[in-house]
Amino acid sequence: MMQLLAFGVNHKTAPVAVREQLTFAPDRLPSALTELVKYDGINEAAILSTCNRTELYCGYTSGKENAAIEWLRQYHHMELQSLKPCLYTHPNKSAVRHLLRVASGLDSMILGEPQILGQIKTAYQHAVEAGTIGRLLSRLFQHTFHVAKQVRTDTSIGASPISVAFSAVSLAKQIFRDLESKTALLIGAGETIELATRHLFSNHIGQIIIANRSIEKAQQLANQFNSNAISIAQIPEYLPKADIVISSTASQLPILGKGAIERALRIRKHRPIFMVDIAVPRDIEPEVGELQDVYLYNVDDLQEVIQENLQSRQAAAKQAEEIIDIQVENFMEWVHGQNATPIIRAIRKETEQLCREVLEKAQKRIANGQDPSEVLAMLSHNITNKFLHIPSRQIQILSATGDKSILEAAIKIFDIHQQD
């Protein structure tokens, strides 16, 4: 009987040093998947490998539950004592629940983040292309995509931003609504600025200008998003064009002062500027917030927004868990139904063989001149007797033990409507 297993490590169970050892580069995935399904007892497999988790989803032959874990250990040349404390395993029903929670963003570092679903879809596609997806995992992943979509549609799990960069862009959208005609000036070139740039780009911002002390680093980031790169010294020249300013540098002194913003506002004829200072120490003088037509937020302001939104997501997560509870049961009903398939197939094969034998005898009788009506009556009688002989005998033998469940099962299987 086919069994299902999900296992791996993530940001909650393993430090980055361990996660680094267990990653699978995209170009190595096809050969790794092919090698895995050749391992004793492993019939189907998919591998999810991101910066925060490495997980394997396997369909395996009963009794071979440790085979895939042993393969992972050998593949990455790790000692079991180093791997085992970080490893979690989820068999069968637990594996289904785990994948549904991961795809819905309930197991992520940032609750409700949407990127993981795309990564799961990519992992599934790699496995399909490698030919390591069978009936069980195919059904599981398709079910997962459906449930993750339902969670996004039926709850507000992803509606409230809970990262600094995403919160900054969401606030900009609230103030300006339409970003397509706006220009954003981003100061810095670190991870937060890169994420903010990515969010602005996906929201169809009109123009992006990236300023950094290293013009080369600014250009590298600008090239990814069809943007302009400038040096820190050029900021006063470009500041009047900026409707949105997001700054995150490691400078020990403010980069933007009240006087520079006042000059920019005069040139802009006092069209409002939305400013977010994510840096600590601050990049923008606090006095800038006193100016009319300036909306200035610092990192503490954003943290308040994030905490409020986190509470909203946590409430939505409870709804998501309820959806997942139902959908786990739905999938397991399908799995249990698959366990009956070989038995049903065998019953059909034997019944068809029995009917062929009885039919051949009936055809010979008709060919020998016997009355077709008599032959048909005999055919019906013989098929009924042959089909019910063994089940009837087995029911009698088994029910003799006093186990009423045998009779109850027979009544359900044959859909018998008993009469008083």
PDB file of N, CA and C in Angstrom, residues 13 17 48 70 75 102-103 106 124 139 154-155 181 196 208 217 248 263 301 347-348 356 402-403:
ATOM      1  N   THR A  13      13.434  25.017  12.841  1.00  0.00           N
ATOM      2  CA  THR A  13      14.070  23.818  13.401  1.00  0.00           C
ATOM      3  C   THR A  13      15.575  23.752  13.158  1.00  0.00           C
ATOM      4  N   ALA A  17      23.249  27.485   9.046  1.00  0.00           N
ATOM      5  CA  ALA A  17      24.398  26.634   8.696  1.00  0.00           C
ATOM      6  C   ALA A  17      23.947  25.251   8.264  1.00  0.00           C
ATOM      7  N   LEU A  48      11.110  20.596  -2.275  1.00  0.00           N
ATOM      8  CA  LEU A  48      10.926  22.039  -2.105  1.00  0.00           C
ATOM      9  C   LEU A  48      12.160  22.582  -1.411  1.00  0.00           C
ATOM     10  N   GLU A  70      17.237   8.549   4.733  1.00  0.00           N
ATOM     11  CA  GLU A  70      18.589   8.032   4.555  1.00  0.00           C
ATOM     12  C   GLU A  70      19.187   8.543   3.245  1.00  0.00           C
ATOM     13  N   TYR A  75      22.952  11.932   0.367  1.00  0.00           N
ATOM     14  CA  TYR A  75      23.105  12.863  -0.763  1.00  0.00           C
ATOM     15  C   TYR A  75      23.904  14.092  -0.350  1.00  0.00           C
ATOM     16  N   VAL A 102       1.836  25.053   4.741  1.00  0.00           N
ATOM     17  CA  VAL A 102       2.981  25.725   4.121  1.00  0.00           C
ATOM     18  C   VAL A 102       2.512  26.563   2.928  1.00  0.00           C
ATOM     19  N   ALA A 103       1.701  25.978   2.061  1.00  0.00           N
ATOM     20  CA  ALA A 103       1.240  26.674   0.853  1.00  0.00           C
ATOM     21  C   ALA A 103       0.370  27.871   1.179  1.00  0.00           C
ATOM     22  N   LEU A 106       0.985  29.675   6.447  1.00  0.00           N
ATOM     23  CA  LEU A 106       0.805  29.558   7.893  1.00  0.00           C
ATOM     24  C   LEU A 106       2.052  29.034   8.596  1.00  0.00           C
ATOM     25  N   TYR A 124       6.820  21.542  -7.782  1.00  0.00           N
ATOM     26  CA  TYR A 124       5.949  20.554  -8.433  1.00  0.00           C
ATOM     27  C   TYR A 124       6.294  20.429  -9.913  1.00  0.00           C
ATOM     28  N   ARG A 139      -2.196  14.376  -7.245  1.00  0.00           N
ATOM     29  CA  ARG A 139      -3.466  14.751  -6.617  1.00  0.00           C
ATOM     30  C   ARG A 139      -3.228  15.665  -5.416  1.00  0.00           C
ATOM     31  N   ASP A 154     -11.006  33.377   0.708  1.00  0.00           N
ATOM     32  CA  ASP A 154     -12.022  33.364   1.769  1.00  0.00           C
ATOM     33  C   ASP A 154     -11.567  33.987   3.081  1.00  0.00           C
ATOM     34  N   THR A 155     -10.265  34.291   3.209  1.00  0.00           N
ATOM     35  CA  THR A 155      -9.786  34.948   4.428  1.00  0.00           C
ATOM     36  C   THR A 155      -8.960  36.174   4.032  1.00  0.00           C
ATOM     37  N   SER A 181       1.501  57.165 -12.184  1.00  0.00           N
ATOM     38  CA  SER A 181       1.979  58.497 -12.582  1.00  0.00           C
ATOM     39  C   SER A 181       2.986  59.062 -11.589  1.00  0.00           C
ATOM     40  N   ALA A 196      11.488  46.932  -1.307  1.00  0.00           N
ATOM     41  CA  ALA A 196      10.599  48.061  -1.586  1.00  0.00           C
ATOM     42  C   ALA A 196      10.544  48.338  -3.082  1.00  0.00           C
ATOM     43  N   ILE A 208      11.269  54.847 -11.087  1.00  0.00           N
ATOM     44  CA  ILE A 208      12.046  54.552  -9.885  1.00  0.00           C
ATOM     45  C   ILE A 208      13.447  55.125 -10.058  1.00  0.00           C
ATOM     46  N   LYS A 217      26.630  49.829  -7.244  1.00  0.00           N
ATOM     47  CA  LYS A 217      25.640  48.995  -6.563  1.00  0.00           C
ATOM     48  C   LYS A 217      24.223  49.475  -6.881  1.00  0.00           C
ATOM     49  N   SER A 248      16.906  53.913   3.450  1.00  0.00           N
ATOM     50  CA  SER A 248      17.422  52.912   4.383  1.00  0.00           C
ATOM     51  C   SER A 248      18.912  52.739   4.132  1.00  0.00           C
ATOM     52  N   ARG A 263      13.110  73.227  -0.096  1.00  0.00           N
ATOM     53  CA  ARG A 263      13.444  73.655  -1.466  1.00  0.00           C
ATOM     54  C   ARG A 263      12.725  72.769  -2.498  1.00  0.00           C
ATOM     55  N   ASP A 301       6.869  53.992  13.431  1.00  0.00           N
ATOM     56  CA  ASP A 301       5.505  54.162  12.910  1.00  0.00           C
ATOM     57  C   ASP A 301       5.072  52.920  12.134  1.00  0.00           C
ATOM     58  N   ILE A 347     -11.992  -7.731  -8.367  1.00  0.00           N
ATOM     59  CA  ILE A 347     -13.371  -8.252  -8.407  1.00  0.00           C
ATOM     60  C   ILE A 347     -13.925  -8.182  -9.831  1.00  0.00           C
ATOM     61  N   ARG A 348     -13.705  -7.043 -10.483  1.00  0.00           N
ATOM     62  CA  ARG A 348     -14.196  -6.882 -11.853  1.00  0.00           C
ATOM     63  C   ARG A 348     -13.561  -7.906 -12.802  1.00  0.00           C
ATOM     64  N   ARG A 356     -17.634 -14.615 -18.955  1.00  0.00           N
ATOM     65  CA  ARG A 356     -17.178 -15.121 -20.255  1.00  0.00           C
ATOM     66  C   ARG A 356     -17.355 -16.648 -20.329  1.00  0.00           C
ATOM     67  N   GLY A 402     -19.597 -14.931  15.384  1.00  0.00           N
ATOM     68  CA  GLY A 402     -20.382 -14.051  16.249  1.00  0.00           C
ATOM     69  C   GLY A 402     -20.097 -12.581  16.031  1.00  0.00           C
ATOM     70  N   ASP A 403     -19.253 -12.285  15.065  1.00  0.00           N
ATOM     71  CA  ASP A 403     -18.908 -10.887  14.778  1.00  0.00           C
ATOM     72  C   ASP A 403     -19.991 -10.272  13.877  1.00  0.00           C
TER      73      ASP A 403
END
